[in-house]
One Martini backbone bead per residue (centre of mass of N, CA, C, O) as a GRO file, in nm:
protein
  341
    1UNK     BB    1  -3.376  -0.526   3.030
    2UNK     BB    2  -3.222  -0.294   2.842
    3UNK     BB    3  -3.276  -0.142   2.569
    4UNK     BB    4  -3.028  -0.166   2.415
    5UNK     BB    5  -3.025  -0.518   2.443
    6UNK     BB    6  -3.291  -0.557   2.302
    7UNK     BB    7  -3.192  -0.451   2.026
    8UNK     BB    8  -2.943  -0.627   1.983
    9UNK     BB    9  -3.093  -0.904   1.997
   10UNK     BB   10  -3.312  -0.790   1.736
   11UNK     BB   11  -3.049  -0.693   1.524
   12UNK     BB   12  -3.064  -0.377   1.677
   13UNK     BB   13  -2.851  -0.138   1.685
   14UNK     BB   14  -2.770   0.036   1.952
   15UNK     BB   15  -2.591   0.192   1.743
   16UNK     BB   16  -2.593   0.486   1.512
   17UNK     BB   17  -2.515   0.584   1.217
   18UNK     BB   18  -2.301   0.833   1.135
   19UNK     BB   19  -2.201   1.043   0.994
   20UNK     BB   20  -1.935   1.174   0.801
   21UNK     BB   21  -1.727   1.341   0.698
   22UNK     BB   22  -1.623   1.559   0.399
   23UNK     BB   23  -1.335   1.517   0.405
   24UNK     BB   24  -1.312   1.209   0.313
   25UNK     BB   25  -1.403   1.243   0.023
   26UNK     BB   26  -1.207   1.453  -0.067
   27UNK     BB   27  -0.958   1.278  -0.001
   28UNK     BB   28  -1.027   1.064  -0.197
   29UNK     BB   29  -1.024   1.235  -0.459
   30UNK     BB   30  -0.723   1.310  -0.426
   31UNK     BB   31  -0.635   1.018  -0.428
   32UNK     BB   32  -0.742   0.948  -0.704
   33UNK     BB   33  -0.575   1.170  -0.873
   34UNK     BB   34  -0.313   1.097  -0.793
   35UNK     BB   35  -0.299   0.801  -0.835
   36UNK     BB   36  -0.365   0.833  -1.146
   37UNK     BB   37  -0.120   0.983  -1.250
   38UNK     BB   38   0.143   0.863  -1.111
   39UNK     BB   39   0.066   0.563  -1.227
   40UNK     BB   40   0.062   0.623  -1.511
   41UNK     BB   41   0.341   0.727  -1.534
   42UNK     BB   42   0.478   0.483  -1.421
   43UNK     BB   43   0.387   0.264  -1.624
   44UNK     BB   44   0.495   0.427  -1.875
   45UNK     BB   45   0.783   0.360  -1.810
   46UNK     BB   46   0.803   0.069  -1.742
   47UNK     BB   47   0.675  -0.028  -2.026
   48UNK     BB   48   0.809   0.205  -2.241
   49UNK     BB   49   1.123   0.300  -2.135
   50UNK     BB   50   1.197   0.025  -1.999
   51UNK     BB   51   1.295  -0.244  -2.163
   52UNK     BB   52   1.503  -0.325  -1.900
   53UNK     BB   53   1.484  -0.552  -1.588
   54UNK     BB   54   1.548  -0.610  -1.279
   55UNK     BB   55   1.457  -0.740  -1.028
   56UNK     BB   56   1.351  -0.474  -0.857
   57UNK     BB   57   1.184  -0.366  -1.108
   58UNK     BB   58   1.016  -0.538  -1.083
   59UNK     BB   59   0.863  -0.512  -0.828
   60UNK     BB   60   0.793  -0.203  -0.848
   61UNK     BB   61   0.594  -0.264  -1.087
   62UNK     BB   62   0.386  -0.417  -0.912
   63UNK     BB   63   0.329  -0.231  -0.704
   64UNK     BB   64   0.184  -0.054  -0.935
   65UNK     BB   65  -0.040  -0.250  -0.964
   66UNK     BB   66  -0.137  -0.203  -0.629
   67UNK     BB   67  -0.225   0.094  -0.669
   68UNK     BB   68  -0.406   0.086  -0.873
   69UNK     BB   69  -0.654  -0.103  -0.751
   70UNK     BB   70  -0.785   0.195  -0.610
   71UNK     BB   71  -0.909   0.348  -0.802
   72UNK     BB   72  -1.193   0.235  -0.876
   73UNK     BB   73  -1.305   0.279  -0.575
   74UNK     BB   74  -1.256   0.587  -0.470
   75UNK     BB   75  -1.535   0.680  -0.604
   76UNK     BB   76  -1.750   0.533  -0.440
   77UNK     BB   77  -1.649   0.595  -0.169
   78UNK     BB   78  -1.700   0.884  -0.182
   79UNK     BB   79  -2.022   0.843  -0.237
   80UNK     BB   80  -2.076   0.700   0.008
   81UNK     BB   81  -1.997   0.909   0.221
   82UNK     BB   82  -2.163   1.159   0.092
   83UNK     BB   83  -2.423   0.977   0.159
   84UNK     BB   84  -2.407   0.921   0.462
   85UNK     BB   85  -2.349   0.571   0.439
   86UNK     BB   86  -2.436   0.459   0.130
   87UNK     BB   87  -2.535   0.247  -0.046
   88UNK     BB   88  -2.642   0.199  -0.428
   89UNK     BB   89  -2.482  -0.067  -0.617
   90UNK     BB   90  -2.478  -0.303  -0.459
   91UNK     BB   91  -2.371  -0.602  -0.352
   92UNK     BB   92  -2.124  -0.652  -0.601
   93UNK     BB   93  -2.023  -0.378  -0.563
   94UNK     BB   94  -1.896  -0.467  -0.275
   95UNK     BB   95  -1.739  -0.682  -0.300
   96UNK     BB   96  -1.532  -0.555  -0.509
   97UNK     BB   97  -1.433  -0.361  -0.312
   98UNK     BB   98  -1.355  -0.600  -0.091
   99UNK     BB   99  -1.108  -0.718  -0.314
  100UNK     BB  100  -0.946  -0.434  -0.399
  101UNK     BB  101  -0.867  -0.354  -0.111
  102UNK     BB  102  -0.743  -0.599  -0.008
  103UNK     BB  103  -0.530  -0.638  -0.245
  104UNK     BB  104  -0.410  -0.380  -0.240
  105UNK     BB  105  -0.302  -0.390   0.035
  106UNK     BB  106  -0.128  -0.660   0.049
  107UNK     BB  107   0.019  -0.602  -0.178
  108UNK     BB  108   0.173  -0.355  -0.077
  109UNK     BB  109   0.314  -0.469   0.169
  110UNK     BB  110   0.472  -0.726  -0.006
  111UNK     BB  111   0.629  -0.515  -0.176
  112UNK     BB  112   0.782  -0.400   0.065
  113UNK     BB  113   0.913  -0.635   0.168
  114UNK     BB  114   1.084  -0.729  -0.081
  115UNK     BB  115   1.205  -0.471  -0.136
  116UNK     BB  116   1.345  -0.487   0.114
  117UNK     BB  117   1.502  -0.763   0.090
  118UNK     BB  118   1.655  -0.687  -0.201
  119UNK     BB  119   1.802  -0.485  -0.087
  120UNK     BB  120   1.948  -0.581   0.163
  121UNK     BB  121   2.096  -0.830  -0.064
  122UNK     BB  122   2.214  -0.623  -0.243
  123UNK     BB  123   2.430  -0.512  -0.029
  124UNK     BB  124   2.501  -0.690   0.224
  125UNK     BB  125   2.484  -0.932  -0.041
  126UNK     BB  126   2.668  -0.865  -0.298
  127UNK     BB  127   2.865  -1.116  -0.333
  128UNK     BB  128   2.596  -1.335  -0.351
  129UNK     BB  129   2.403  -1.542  -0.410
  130UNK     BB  130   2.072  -1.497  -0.542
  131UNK     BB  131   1.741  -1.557  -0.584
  132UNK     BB  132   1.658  -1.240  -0.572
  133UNK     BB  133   1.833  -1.166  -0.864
  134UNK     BB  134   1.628  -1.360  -1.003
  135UNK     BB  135   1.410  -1.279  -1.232
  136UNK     BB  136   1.237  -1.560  -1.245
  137UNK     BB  137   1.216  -1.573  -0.919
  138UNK     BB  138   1.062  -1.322  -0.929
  139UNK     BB  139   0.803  -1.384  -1.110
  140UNK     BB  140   0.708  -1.579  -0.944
  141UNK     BB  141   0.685  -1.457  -0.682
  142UNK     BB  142   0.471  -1.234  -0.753
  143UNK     BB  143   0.251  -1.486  -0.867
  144UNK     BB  144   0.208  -1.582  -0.587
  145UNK     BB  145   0.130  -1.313  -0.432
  146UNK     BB  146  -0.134  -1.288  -0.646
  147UNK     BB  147  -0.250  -1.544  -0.579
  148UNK     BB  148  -0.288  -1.557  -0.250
  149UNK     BB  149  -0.491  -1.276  -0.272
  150UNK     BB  150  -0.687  -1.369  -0.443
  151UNK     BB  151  -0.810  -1.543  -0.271
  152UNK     BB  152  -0.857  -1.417  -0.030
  153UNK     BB  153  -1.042  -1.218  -0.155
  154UNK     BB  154  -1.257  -1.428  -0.251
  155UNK     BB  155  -1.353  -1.450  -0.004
  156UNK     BB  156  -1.469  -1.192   0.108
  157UNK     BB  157  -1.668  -1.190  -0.146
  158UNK     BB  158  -1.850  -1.431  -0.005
  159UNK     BB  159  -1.872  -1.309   0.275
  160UNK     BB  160  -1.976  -1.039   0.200
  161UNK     BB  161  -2.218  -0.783   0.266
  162UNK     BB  162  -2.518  -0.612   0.247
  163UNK     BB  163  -2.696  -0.372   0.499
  164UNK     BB  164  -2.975  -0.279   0.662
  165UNK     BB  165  -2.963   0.062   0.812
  166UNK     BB  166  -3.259   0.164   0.852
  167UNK     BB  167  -3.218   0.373   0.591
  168UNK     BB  168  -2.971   0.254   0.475
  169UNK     BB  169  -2.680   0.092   0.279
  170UNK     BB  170  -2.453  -0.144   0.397
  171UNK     BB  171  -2.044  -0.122   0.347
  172UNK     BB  172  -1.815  -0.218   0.542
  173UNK     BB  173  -1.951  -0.224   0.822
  174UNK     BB  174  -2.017  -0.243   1.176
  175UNK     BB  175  -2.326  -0.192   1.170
  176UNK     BB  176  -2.288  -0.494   1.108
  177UNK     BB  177  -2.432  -0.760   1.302
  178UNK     BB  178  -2.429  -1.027   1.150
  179UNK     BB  179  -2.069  -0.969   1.105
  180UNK     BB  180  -1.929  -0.931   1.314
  181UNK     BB  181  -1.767  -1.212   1.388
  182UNK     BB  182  -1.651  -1.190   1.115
  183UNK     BB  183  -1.469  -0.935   1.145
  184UNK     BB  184  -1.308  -1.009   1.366
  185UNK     BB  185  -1.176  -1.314   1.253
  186UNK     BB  186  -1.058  -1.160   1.018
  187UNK     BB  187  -0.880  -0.958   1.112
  188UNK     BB  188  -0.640  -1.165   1.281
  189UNK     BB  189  -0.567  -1.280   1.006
  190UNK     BB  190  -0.497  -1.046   0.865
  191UNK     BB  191  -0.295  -0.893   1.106
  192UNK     BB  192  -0.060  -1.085   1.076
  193UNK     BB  193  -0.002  -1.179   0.762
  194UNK     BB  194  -0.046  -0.877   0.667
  195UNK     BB  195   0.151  -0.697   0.848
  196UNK     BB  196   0.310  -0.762   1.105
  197UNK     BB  197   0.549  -0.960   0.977
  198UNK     BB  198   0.613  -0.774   0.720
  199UNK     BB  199   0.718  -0.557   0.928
  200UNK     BB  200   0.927  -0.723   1.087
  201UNK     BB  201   1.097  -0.719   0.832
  202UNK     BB  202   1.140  -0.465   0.718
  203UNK     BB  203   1.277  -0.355   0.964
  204UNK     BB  204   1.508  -0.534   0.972
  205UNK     BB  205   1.629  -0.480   0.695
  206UNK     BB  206   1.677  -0.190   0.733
  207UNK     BB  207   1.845  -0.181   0.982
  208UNK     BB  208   2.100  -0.340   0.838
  209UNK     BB  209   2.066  -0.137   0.621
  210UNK     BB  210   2.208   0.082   0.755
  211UNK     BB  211   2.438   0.002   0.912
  212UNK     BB  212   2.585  -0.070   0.626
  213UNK     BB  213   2.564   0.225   0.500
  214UNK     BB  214   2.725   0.372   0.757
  215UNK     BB  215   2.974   0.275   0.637
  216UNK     BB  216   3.027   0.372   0.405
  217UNK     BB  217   3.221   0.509   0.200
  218UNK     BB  218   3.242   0.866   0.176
  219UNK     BB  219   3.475   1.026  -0.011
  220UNK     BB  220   3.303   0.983  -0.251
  221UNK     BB  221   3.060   1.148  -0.453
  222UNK     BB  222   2.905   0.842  -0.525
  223UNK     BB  223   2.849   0.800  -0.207
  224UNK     BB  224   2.734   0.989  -0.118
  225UNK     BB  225   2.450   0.979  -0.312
  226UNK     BB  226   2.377   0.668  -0.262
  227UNK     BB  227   2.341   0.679   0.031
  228UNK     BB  228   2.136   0.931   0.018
  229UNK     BB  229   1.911   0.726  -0.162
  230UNK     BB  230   1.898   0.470   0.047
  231UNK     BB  231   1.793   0.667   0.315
  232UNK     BB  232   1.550   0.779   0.166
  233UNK     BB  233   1.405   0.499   0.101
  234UNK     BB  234   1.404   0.387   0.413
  235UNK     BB  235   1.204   0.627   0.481
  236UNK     BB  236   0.981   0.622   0.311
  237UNK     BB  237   0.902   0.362   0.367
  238UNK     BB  238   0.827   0.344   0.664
  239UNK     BB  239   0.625   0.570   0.647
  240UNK     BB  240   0.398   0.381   0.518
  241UNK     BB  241   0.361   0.220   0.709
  242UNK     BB  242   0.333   0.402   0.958
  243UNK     BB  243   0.117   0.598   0.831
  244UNK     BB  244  -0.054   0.384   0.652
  245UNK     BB  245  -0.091   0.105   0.779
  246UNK     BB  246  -0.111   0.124   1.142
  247UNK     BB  247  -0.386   0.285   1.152
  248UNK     BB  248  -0.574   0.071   0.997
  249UNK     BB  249  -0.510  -0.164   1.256
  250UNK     BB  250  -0.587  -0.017   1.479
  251UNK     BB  251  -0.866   0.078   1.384
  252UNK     BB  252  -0.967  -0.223   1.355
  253UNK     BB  253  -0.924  -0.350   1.592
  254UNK     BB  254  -1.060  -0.185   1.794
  255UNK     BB  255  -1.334  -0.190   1.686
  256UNK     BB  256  -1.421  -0.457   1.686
  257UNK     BB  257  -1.397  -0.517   1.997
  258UNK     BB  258  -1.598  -0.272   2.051
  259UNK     BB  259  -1.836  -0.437   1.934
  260UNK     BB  260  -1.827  -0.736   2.053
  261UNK     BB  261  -1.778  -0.647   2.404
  262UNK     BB  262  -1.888  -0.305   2.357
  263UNK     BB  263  -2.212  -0.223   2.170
  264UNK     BB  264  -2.311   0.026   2.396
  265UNK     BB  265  -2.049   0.219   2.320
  266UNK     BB  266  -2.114   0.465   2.107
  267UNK     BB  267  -1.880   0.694   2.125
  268UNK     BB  268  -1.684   0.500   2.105
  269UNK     BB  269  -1.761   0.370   1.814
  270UNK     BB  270  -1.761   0.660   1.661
  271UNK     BB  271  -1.443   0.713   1.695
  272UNK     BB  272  -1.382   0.416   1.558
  273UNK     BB  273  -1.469   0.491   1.306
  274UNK     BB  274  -1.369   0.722   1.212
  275UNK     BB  275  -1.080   0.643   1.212
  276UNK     BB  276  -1.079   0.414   1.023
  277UNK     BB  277  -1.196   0.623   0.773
  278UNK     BB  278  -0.914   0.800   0.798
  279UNK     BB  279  -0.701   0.533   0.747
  280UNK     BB  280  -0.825   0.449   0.446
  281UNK     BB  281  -0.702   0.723   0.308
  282UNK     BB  282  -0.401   0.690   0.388
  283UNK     BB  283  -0.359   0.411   0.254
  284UNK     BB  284  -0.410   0.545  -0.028
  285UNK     BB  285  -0.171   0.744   0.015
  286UNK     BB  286   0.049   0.549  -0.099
  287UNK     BB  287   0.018   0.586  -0.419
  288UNK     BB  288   0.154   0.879  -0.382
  289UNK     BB  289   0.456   0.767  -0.256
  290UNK     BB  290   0.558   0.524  -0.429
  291UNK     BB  291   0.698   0.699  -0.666
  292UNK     BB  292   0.974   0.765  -0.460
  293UNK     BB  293   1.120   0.497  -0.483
  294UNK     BB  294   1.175   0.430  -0.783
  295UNK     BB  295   1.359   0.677  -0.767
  296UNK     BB  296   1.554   0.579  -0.536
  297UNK     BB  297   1.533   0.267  -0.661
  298UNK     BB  298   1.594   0.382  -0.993
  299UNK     BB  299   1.816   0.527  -1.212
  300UNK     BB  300   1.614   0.497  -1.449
  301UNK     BB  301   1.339   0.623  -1.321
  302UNK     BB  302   1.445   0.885  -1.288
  303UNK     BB  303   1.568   0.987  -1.571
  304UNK     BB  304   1.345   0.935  -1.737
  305UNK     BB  305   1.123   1.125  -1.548
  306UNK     BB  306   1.278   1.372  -1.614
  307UNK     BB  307   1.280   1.388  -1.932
  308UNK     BB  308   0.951   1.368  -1.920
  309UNK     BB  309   0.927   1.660  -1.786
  310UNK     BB  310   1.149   1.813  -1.984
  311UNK     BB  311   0.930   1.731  -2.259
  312UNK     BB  312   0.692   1.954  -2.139
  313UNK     BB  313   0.857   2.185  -1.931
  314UNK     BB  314   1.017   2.054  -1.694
  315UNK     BB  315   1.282   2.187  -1.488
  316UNK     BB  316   1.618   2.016  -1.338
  317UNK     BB  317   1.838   2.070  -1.131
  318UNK     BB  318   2.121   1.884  -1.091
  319UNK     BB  319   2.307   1.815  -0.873
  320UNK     BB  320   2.646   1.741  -0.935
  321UNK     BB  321   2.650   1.481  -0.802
  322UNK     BB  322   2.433   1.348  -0.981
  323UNK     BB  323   2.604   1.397  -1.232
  324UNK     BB  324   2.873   1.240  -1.165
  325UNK     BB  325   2.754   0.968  -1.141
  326UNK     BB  326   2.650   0.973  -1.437
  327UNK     BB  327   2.905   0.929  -1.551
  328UNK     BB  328   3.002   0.633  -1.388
  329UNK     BB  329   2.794   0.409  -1.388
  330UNK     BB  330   2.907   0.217  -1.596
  331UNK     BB  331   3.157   0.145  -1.425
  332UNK     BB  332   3.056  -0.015  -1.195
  333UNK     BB  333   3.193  -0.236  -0.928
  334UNK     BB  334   3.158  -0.234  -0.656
  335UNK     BB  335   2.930  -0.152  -0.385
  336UNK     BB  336   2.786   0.091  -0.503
  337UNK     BB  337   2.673  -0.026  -0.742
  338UNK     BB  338   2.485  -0.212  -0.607
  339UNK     BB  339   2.335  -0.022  -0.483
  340UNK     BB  340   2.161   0.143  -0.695
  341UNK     BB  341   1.988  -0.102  -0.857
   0.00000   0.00000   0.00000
């Protein structure tokens, strides 16, 4: 039996665990400071400035409490990497730091998932009666889904801990080999239902609503502004998948097989876990890139955002088409004005 081996059997990781870059604290802390600015001011809008919200308005307002979510961890983690992956703050803060995220992350995607949803029948079956369009069916739907995180989220709470390697305290480390076994099988339950599924969803939605989009007339003022408002959203939604969410389940993916099955690739294995904390770093910047959905999803949220920038100093002239558009908006009765909503 070679080194590697017998260090594995005796519980002592064969790879040792390398310190992360800089970069990633600085980019944490980035991503709380954006992330804290504008779920902050997307809040205070939501609760403050519109007193009335339609189904998709709920949606959007929850996806802001989702994104919430990741702002108290981001200090932590900031601080855990800069200190060389080292955790200080013990294990009851390392559980919470692991129901904070996991239910950040899959309540992102949950409601990402509904609002292609929403605006699919919203748009595409705009005539037809639909559960979707109903504000108590939605706020059920909602509390639903923050149900069904939190149990999830609470399973991992008890079932994560944190483990001395070395010399530093791991928290949600791959060198943690007790756990090694947890996090393989943890992983493939949350990727199947947490990701692939709803991102399956999203994709259908948003193709058959582009196809929609794109036959749309377009001869008037409104339709042009609409249009491009519809697929700017879809660009927006989609692009947050694809940065932020497919990087880190592909690698975490890639990690666990490769710490279960070759635990003495060291080289591979440490590539594989830079990868992975660089992929949560870009999933925590979707809460910096969701308040463009917003924008381009709420009429209401777009010209309230404008007036209270325009109330501090920032000053925006807007395009003719979008002043046109808001000039008829109260009349509309069309499709286009379905798409707005």
């Amino acid at each position: 039996m070679n080194n590697s081996s017998l260090l594995h059997v005796n519980g002592t990781s064969p790879c040792p665990a390398e310190p992360q870059s800089i970069i990633i604290p600085v980019f944490l802390v980035l991503v709380f400071l954006g992330g804290f600015i504008l779920n902050s001011a997307s809040l205070w809008i939501f609760w403050f400035r519109i007193p009335h919200w339609n189904s998709g308005m709920i949606l959007q307002f929850h996806l802001v409490l989702s994104d919430a979510m990741v702002i108290p961890a981001a200090p932590f983690m900031a601080i855990y990497y800069s200190l060389g992956s080292h955790w200080p703050f013990g294990q009851f803060l390392c559980q919470l730091k692991a129901f904070f995220l996991s239910t950040h992350l899959y309540s992102s995607i949950y409601f990402l998932m509904l609002i292609s949803v929403h605006r699919y029948v919203a748009v595409v079956h705009y005539t037809r009666v639909s559960r979707m369009k109903s504000k108590d069916f939605v706020h059920k739907l909602c509390l639903g889904v923050w149900f069904f995180l939190s149990i999830k989220g609470m399973a991992l709470f008890f079932i994560l801990e944190t483990s001395e390697v070395g010399n530093r305290i791991k928290c949600l480390s791959i060198h943690q080999d007790q756990l090694t076994g947890v996090y393989f099988v943890m992983n493939f339950v949350l990727l199947v239902p947490g990701f692939l599924l709803p991102f399956a969803i999203s994709v259908t939605c948003y193709s058959l609503l582009v196809s929609s989009v794109s036959k749309m007339k377009t001869n008037t003022l409104k339709g042009k502004v609409i249009k491009s408002k519809s697929l700017k959203m879809i660009a927006v939604c989609m692009s947050i998948f694809v940065a932020c969410f497919t990087p880190l389940h592909v690698a975490r993916t890639l990690g666990v097989v490769v710490k279960k099955f070759f635990p003495s690739a060291c080289a591979l294995l440490t590539q594989v876990e830079s990868a992975y904390y660089i992929s949560w770093t870009l999933a925590g910047a979707n809460c910096c890139l969701d308040p463009m959905i917003y924008c381009f999803g709420s009429e209401k949220f777009n010209k309230t955002f404008r007036g209270s920038l325009n109330r501090i100093g920032f000053r925006f002239h807007r395009p003719a088409a979008a002043r046109g558009m808001d000039s008829t908006s109260q009349s509309m009765t069309s499709r286009a004005g379905t798409v707005a909503l």
